[in-house]
Structure formats: structure tokens, C-alpha cells
CSV table of C-alpha atoms in Angstrom, one decimal:
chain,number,residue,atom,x,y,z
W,312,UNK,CA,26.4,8.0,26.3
W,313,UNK,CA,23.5,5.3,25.1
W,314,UNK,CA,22.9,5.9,21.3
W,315,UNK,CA,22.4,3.4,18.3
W,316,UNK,CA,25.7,3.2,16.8
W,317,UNK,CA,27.2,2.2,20.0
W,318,UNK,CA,24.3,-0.1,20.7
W,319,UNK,CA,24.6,-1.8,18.0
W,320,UNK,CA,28.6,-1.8,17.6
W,321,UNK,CA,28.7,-3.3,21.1
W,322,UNK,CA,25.6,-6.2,20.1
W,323,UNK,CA,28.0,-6.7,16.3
W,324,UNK,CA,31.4,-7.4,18.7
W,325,UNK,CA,29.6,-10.1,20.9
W,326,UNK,CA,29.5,-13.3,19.9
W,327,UNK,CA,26.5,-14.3,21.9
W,328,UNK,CA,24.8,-10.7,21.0
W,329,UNK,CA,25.1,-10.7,17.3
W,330,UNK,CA,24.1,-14.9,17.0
W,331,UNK,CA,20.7,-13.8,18.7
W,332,UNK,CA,20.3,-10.6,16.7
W,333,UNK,CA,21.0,-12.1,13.4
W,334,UNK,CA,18.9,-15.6,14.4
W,335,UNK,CA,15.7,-13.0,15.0
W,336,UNK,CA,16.0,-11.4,11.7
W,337,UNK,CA,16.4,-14.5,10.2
W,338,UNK,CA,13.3,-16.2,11.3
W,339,UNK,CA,11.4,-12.7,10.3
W,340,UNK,CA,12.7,-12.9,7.3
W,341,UNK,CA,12.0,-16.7,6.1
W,342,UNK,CA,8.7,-16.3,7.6
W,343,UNK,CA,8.1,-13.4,5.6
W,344,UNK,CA,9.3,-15.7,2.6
W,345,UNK,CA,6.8,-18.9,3.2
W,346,UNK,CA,3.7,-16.2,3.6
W,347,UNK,CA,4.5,-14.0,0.9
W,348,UNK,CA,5.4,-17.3,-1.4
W,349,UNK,CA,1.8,-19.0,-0.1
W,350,UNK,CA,-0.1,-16.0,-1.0
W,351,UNK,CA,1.1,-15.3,-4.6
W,352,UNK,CA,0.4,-19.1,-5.1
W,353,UNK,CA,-3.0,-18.2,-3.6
W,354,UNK,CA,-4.0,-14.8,-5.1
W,355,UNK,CA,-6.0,-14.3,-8.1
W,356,UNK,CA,-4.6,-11.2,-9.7
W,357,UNK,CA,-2.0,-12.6,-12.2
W,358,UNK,CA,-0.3,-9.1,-12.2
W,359,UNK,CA,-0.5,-8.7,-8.3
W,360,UNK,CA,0.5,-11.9,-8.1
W,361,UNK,CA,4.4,-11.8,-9.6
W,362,UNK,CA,5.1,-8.9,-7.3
W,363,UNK,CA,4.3,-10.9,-4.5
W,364,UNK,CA,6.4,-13.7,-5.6
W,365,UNK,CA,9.6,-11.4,-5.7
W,366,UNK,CA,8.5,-10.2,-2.6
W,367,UNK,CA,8.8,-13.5,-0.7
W,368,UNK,CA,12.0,-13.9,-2.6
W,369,UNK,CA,13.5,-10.8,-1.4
W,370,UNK,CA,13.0,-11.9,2.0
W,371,UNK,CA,14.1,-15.5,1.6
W,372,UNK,CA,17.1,-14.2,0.3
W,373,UNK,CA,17.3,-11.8,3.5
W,374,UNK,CA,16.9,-14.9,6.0
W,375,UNK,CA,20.0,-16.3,4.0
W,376,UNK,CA,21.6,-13.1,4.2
W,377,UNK,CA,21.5,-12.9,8.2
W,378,UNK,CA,22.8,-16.8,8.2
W,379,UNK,CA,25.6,-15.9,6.2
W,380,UNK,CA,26.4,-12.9,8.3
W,381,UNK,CA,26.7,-15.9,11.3
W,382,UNK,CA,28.5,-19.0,9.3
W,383,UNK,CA,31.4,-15.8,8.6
W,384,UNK,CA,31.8,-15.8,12.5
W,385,UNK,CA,31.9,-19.4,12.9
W,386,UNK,CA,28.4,-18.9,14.4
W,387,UNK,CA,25.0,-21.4,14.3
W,388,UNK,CA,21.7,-19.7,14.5
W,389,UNK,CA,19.8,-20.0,18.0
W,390,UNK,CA,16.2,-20.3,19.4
W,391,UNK,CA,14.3,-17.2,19.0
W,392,UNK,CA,12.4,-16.5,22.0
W,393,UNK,CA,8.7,-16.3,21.6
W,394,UNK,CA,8.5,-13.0,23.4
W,395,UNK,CA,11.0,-11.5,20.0
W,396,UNK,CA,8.7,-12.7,17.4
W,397,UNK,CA,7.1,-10.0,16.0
W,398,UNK,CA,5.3,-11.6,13.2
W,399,UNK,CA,3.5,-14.4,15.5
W,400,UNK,CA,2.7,-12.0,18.1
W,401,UNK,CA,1.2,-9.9,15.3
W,402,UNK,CA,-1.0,-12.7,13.9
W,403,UNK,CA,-1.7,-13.6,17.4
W,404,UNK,CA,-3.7,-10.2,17.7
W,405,UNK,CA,-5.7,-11.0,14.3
W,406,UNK,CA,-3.3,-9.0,12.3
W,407,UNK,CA,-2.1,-9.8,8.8
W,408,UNK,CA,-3.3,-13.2,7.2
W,409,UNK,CA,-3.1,-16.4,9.7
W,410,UNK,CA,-0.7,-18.9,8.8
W,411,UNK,CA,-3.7,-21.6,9.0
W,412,UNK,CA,-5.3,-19.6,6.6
W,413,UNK,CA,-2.3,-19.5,4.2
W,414,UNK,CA,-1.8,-23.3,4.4
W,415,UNK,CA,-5.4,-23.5,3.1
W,416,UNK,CA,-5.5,-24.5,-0.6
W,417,UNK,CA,-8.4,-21.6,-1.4
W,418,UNK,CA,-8.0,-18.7,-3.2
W,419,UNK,CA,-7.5,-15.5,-1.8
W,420,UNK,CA,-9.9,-12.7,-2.2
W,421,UNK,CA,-10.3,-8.9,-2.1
W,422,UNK,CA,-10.6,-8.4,1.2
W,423,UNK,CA,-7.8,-10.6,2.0
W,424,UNK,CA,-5.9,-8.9,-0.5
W,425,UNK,CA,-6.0,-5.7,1.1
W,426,UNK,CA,-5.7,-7.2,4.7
W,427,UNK,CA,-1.9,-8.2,3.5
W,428,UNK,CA,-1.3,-5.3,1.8
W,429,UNK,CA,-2.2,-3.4,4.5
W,430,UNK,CA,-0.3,-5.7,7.1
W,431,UNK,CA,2.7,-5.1,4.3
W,432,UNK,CA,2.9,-1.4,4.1
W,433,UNK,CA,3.0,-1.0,8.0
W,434,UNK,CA,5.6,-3.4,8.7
W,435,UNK,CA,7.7,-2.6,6.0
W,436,UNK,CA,7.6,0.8,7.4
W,437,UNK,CA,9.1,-0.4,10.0
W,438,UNK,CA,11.8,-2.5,8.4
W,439,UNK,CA,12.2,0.2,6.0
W,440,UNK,CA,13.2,2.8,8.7
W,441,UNK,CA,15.1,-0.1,10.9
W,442,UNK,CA,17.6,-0.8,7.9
W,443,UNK,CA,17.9,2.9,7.2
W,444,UNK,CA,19.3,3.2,10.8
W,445,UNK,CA,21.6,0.2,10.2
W,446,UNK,CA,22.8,1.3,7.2
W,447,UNK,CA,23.7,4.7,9.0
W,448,UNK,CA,25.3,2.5,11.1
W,449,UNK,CA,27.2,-0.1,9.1
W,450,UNK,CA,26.5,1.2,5.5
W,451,UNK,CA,30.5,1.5,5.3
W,452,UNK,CA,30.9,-1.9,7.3
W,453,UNK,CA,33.5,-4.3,5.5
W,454,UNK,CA,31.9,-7.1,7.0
W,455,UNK,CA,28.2,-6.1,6.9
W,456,UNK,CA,27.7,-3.0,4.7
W,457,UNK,CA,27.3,-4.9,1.3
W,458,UNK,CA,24.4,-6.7,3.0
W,459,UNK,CA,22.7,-3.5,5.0
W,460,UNK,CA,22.8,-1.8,1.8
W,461,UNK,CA,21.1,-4.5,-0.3
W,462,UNK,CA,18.5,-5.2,2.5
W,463,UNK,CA,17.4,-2.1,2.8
W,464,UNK,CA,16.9,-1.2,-1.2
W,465,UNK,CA,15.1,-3.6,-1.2
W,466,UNK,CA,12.9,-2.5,2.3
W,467,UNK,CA,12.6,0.6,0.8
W,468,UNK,CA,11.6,-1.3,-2.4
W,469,UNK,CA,8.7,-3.0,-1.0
W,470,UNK,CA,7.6,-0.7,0.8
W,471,UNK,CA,7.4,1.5,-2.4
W,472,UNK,CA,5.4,-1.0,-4.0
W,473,UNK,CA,2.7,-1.8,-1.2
W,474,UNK,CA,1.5,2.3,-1.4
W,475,UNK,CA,1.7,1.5,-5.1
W,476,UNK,CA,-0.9,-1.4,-4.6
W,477,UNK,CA,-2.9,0.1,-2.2
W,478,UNK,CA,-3.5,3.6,-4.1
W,479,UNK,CA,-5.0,1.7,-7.0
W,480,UNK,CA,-7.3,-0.8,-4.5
W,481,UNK,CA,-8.4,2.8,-3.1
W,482,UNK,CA,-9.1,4.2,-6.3
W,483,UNK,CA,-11.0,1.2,-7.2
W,484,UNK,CA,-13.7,1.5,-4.5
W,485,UNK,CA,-11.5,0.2,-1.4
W,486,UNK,CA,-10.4,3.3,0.3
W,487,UNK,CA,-12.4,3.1,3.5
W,488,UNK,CA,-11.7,-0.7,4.6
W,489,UNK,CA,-8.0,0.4,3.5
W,490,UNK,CA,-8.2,3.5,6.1
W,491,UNK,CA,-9.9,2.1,8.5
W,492,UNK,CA,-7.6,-1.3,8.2
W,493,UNK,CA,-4.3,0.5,8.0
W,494,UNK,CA,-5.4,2.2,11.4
W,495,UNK,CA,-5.8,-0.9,13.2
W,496,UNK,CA,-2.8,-2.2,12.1
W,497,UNK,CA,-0.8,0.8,13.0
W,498,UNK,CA,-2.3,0.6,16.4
W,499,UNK,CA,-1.6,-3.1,16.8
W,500,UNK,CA,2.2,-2.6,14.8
W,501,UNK,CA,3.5,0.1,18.1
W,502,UNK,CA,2.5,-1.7,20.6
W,503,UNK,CA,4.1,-4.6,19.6
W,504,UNK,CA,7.1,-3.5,18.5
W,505,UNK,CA,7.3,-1.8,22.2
W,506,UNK,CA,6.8,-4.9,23.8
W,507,UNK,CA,9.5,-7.1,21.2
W,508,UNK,CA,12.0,-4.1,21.5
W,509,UNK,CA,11.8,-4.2,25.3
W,510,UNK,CA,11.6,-8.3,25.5
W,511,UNK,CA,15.2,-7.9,22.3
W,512,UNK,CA,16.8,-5.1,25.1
W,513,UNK,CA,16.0,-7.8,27.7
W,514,UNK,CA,17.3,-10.1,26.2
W,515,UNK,CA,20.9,-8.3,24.9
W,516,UNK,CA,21.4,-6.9,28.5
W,517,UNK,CA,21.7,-10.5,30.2
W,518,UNK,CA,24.2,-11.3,27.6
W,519,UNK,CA,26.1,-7.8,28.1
W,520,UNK,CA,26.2,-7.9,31.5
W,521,UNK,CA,24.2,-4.0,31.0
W,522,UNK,CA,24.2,-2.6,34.6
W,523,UNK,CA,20.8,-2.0,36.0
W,524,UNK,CA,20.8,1.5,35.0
W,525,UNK,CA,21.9,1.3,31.3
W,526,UNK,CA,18.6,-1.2,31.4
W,527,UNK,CA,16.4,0.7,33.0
W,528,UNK,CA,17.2,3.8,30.7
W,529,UNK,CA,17.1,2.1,27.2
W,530,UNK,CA,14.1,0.6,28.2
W,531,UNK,CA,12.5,3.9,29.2
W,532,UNK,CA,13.5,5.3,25.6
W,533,UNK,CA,11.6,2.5,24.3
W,534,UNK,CA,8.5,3.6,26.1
W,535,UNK,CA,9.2,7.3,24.9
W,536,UNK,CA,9.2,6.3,21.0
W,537,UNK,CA,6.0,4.1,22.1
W,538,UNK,CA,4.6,7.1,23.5
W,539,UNK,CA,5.5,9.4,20.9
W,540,UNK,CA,4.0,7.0,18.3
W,541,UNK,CA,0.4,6.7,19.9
W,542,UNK,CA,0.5,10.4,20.6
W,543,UNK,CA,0.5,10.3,16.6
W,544,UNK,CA,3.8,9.0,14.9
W,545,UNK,CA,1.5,6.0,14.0
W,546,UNK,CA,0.1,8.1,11.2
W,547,UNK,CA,3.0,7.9,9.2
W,548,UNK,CA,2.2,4.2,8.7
W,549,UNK,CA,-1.2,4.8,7.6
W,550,UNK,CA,-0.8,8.0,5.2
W,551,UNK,CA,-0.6,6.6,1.4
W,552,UNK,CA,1.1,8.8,-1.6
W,553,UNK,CA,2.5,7.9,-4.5
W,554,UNK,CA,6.1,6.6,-4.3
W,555,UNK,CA,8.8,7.7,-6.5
W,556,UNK,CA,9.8,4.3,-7.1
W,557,UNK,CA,7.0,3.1,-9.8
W,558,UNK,CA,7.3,-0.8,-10.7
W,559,UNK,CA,10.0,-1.2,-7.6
W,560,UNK,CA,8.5,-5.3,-7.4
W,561,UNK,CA,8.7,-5.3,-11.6
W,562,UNK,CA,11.4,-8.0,-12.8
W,563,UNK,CA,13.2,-10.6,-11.0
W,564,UNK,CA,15.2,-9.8,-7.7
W,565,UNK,CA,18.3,-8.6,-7.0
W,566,UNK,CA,20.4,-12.1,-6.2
W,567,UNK,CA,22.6,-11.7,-2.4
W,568,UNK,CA,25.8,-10.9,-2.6
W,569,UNK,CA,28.4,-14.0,-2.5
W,570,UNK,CA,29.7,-15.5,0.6
């Protein structure tokens, strides 16, 4: 029977499996870290501006997290295929702020401001719920559950903070370009996790040796969660409340666990 725990258990006790896995989050992750690091250099709000700092942080120290997680298998990271990179293929569609943009020494405004907190709050929905599964998963893990655990605190942490953000931009004037941008996001956000999930899936099943029907069906449940998310499962990335977690991006972050 196909489910995630045994999805996953059977990419964790593959050598091959778990070098890719871990050398796509990787990547996500320390590119998370230059563009979140570039924009709180950038920004003008000096209290906006801190948050975003730990931000890129946290996800710096995620990358390292994911290369630790291969140097205690005796692993090296690999090449990440250009059809797995979500963020590029994202910023490929106009989404988020462009890397040439960031590498620009000008000062970041408004607008741009709510473009990456918009391109923020959707994909660390995402995240947020992806390390919720693996910490169902592997929360218990000796090997991986101290790092699960701490990734997704501190998923669940930023994702917190960008409704936080966002609420006050909207009560400040911005709510329209902040509906109407988190809706093309959202729409952008499925449709390429679908295609990265399918390309991943791809990718795992050459290196399993998955028979042609174990392919054929996890790729049709990707296509079900894609269609059940354009049907309207996208709206839960665009819907904005207060979180519980007030000031989660306040202080320092949380250093990785040791090696």
C-alpha cells in the first residue's frame, strides 16, 4: 500500500534516494537564505527589517541542517536537477522578487515589500505543511527527528510571522494588491509544486527501480492533490488571520542542533 510514511522510509534507507532528497532541500533552503539576507539588507523598515534577517538565518541554518543529515551517512550533496527547483521555476513565472533584482544595490519599496511577503506566506504554507508531514513521519526518528522538529518550529514560525506582516500592510491601505497578489501566487505556487513533485517522483523511481505501476499511481495522486487544490485548496494560502504566534521572528534564532 503507497502512503507517505513508507514513501518516505523507503527514499530515508537509500543511499542514492536520500543524497538527492536532502541535496534539493538544501539548495531551497540556502537560497532561501541569500534572498531573505539580500532583502533585509535592502529594505527600509528597520523593524521589518530584523525579522527578515532571522528569517534568512533560519533557513541558512536549514541548508546546513540537510548537509549534516548527508556527511552522517558518509554522503556528498548532488546536482539538483533544474526540473526540482522550485524556487527558480517560481521566479521564472514572475513570482517572488528576481534574483537580478536582489543583487541590485537599491532600496526596496512597498510594493516590493508585499510582493515577498506575499511570495513568503504561500510557500511557507507549503513548507509549513511539508515538515508537519515529516515530522509525523520521523518526529521520533533518532537519526532525523531532532532536526524535523526544529525545521518545522521554525516553518511554522515564519509562516506565523508573514500573516503577522501582511495583516498590518492590509490595515495600512494594502489589502487589495495583497488579495489580489496572494491569488496569483497561489495559482502560480500549485502548479508548480505539481510539476516539481512529479519531476522529485521521477526522479526517486529511477533510483528505486519503482515498477511502472507504483509510478503511474503516485503520479496520478499528485495530479489529484493538484486538482483538488485548483478546485479551491489554494484558498488556504491566500486567507490571512491573525496567528497565535505574535513576535514568532522577535529575537535571535534558534541555533541547529550539534553534529
Amino acid at each position: 500500500m503507497l502512503s507517505a510514511r513508507s514513501l518516505f522510509h523507503e527514499i530515508h534507507q537509500d543511499d542514492d534516494a536520500f543524497g538527492l532528497f536532502c541535496s534539493i532541500a538544501a539548495k531551497g533552503e540556502d537560497q532561501g537564505g541569500w534572498e531573505n539576507g539580500r532583502i533585509a539588507l535592502l529594505v527600509e523598515d528597520q523593524v521589518l527589517a530584523p525579522k527578515i534577517a532571522r528569517h534568512g538565518a533560519d533557513e541558512e541554518k536549514h541548508g546546513r541542517i540537510f548537509n549534516a543529515l548527508l556527511r552522517k551517512r558518509g554522503l556528498h550533496p548532488v546536482a539538483v536537477p533544474d526540473e526540482t527547483d522550485y524556487t527558480m521555476i517560481l521566479e521564472r513565472q514572475g513570482i517572488g522578487l528576481a534574483h537580478a533584482r536582489l543583487r541590485r544595490d537599491e532600496k526596496l519599496g512597498e510594493r516590493d515589500v508585499i510582493t515577498y511577503l506575499v511570495h513568503s506566506r504561500v510557500t511557507e504554507q507549503r513548507a509549513s505543511e511539508q515538515m508537519r508531514l515529516l515530522r509525523g513521519v520521523f518526529g521520533h526518528h533518532p537519526e532525523l527527528g531532532r532536526a524535523v522538529r526544529m525545521i518545522s518550529d521554525d516553518e511554522d514560525n515564519h509562516l506565523a510571522y508573514c500573516h503577522e506582516e501582511l495583516l498590518r500592510l492590509a490595515a495600512a491601505g494594502h489589502g487589495r494588491l495583497i488579495w489580489r497578489t496572494l491569488q496569483e501566487t497561489a495559482h502560480a505556487e500549485i502548479r508548480t509544486y505539481r510539476d516539481v513533485s512529479l519531476a522529485v517522483m521521477a526522479r526517486m523511481g529511477e533510483i528505486l527501480h519503482w515498477p511502472r505501476a507504483k509510478r503511474a499511481a503516485l503520479a496520478a495522486g499528485i495530479h489529484g492533490v493538484y486538482g483538488y487544490e485548483k478546485l479551491g485548496g489554494w484558498r488556504r494560502m491566500t486567507s490571512l488571520r491573525m496567528p497565535d504566534r505574535l513576535g514568532a521572528m522577535d529575537g535571535p534564532p534558534v541555533p541547529e542542533p550539534a553534529e
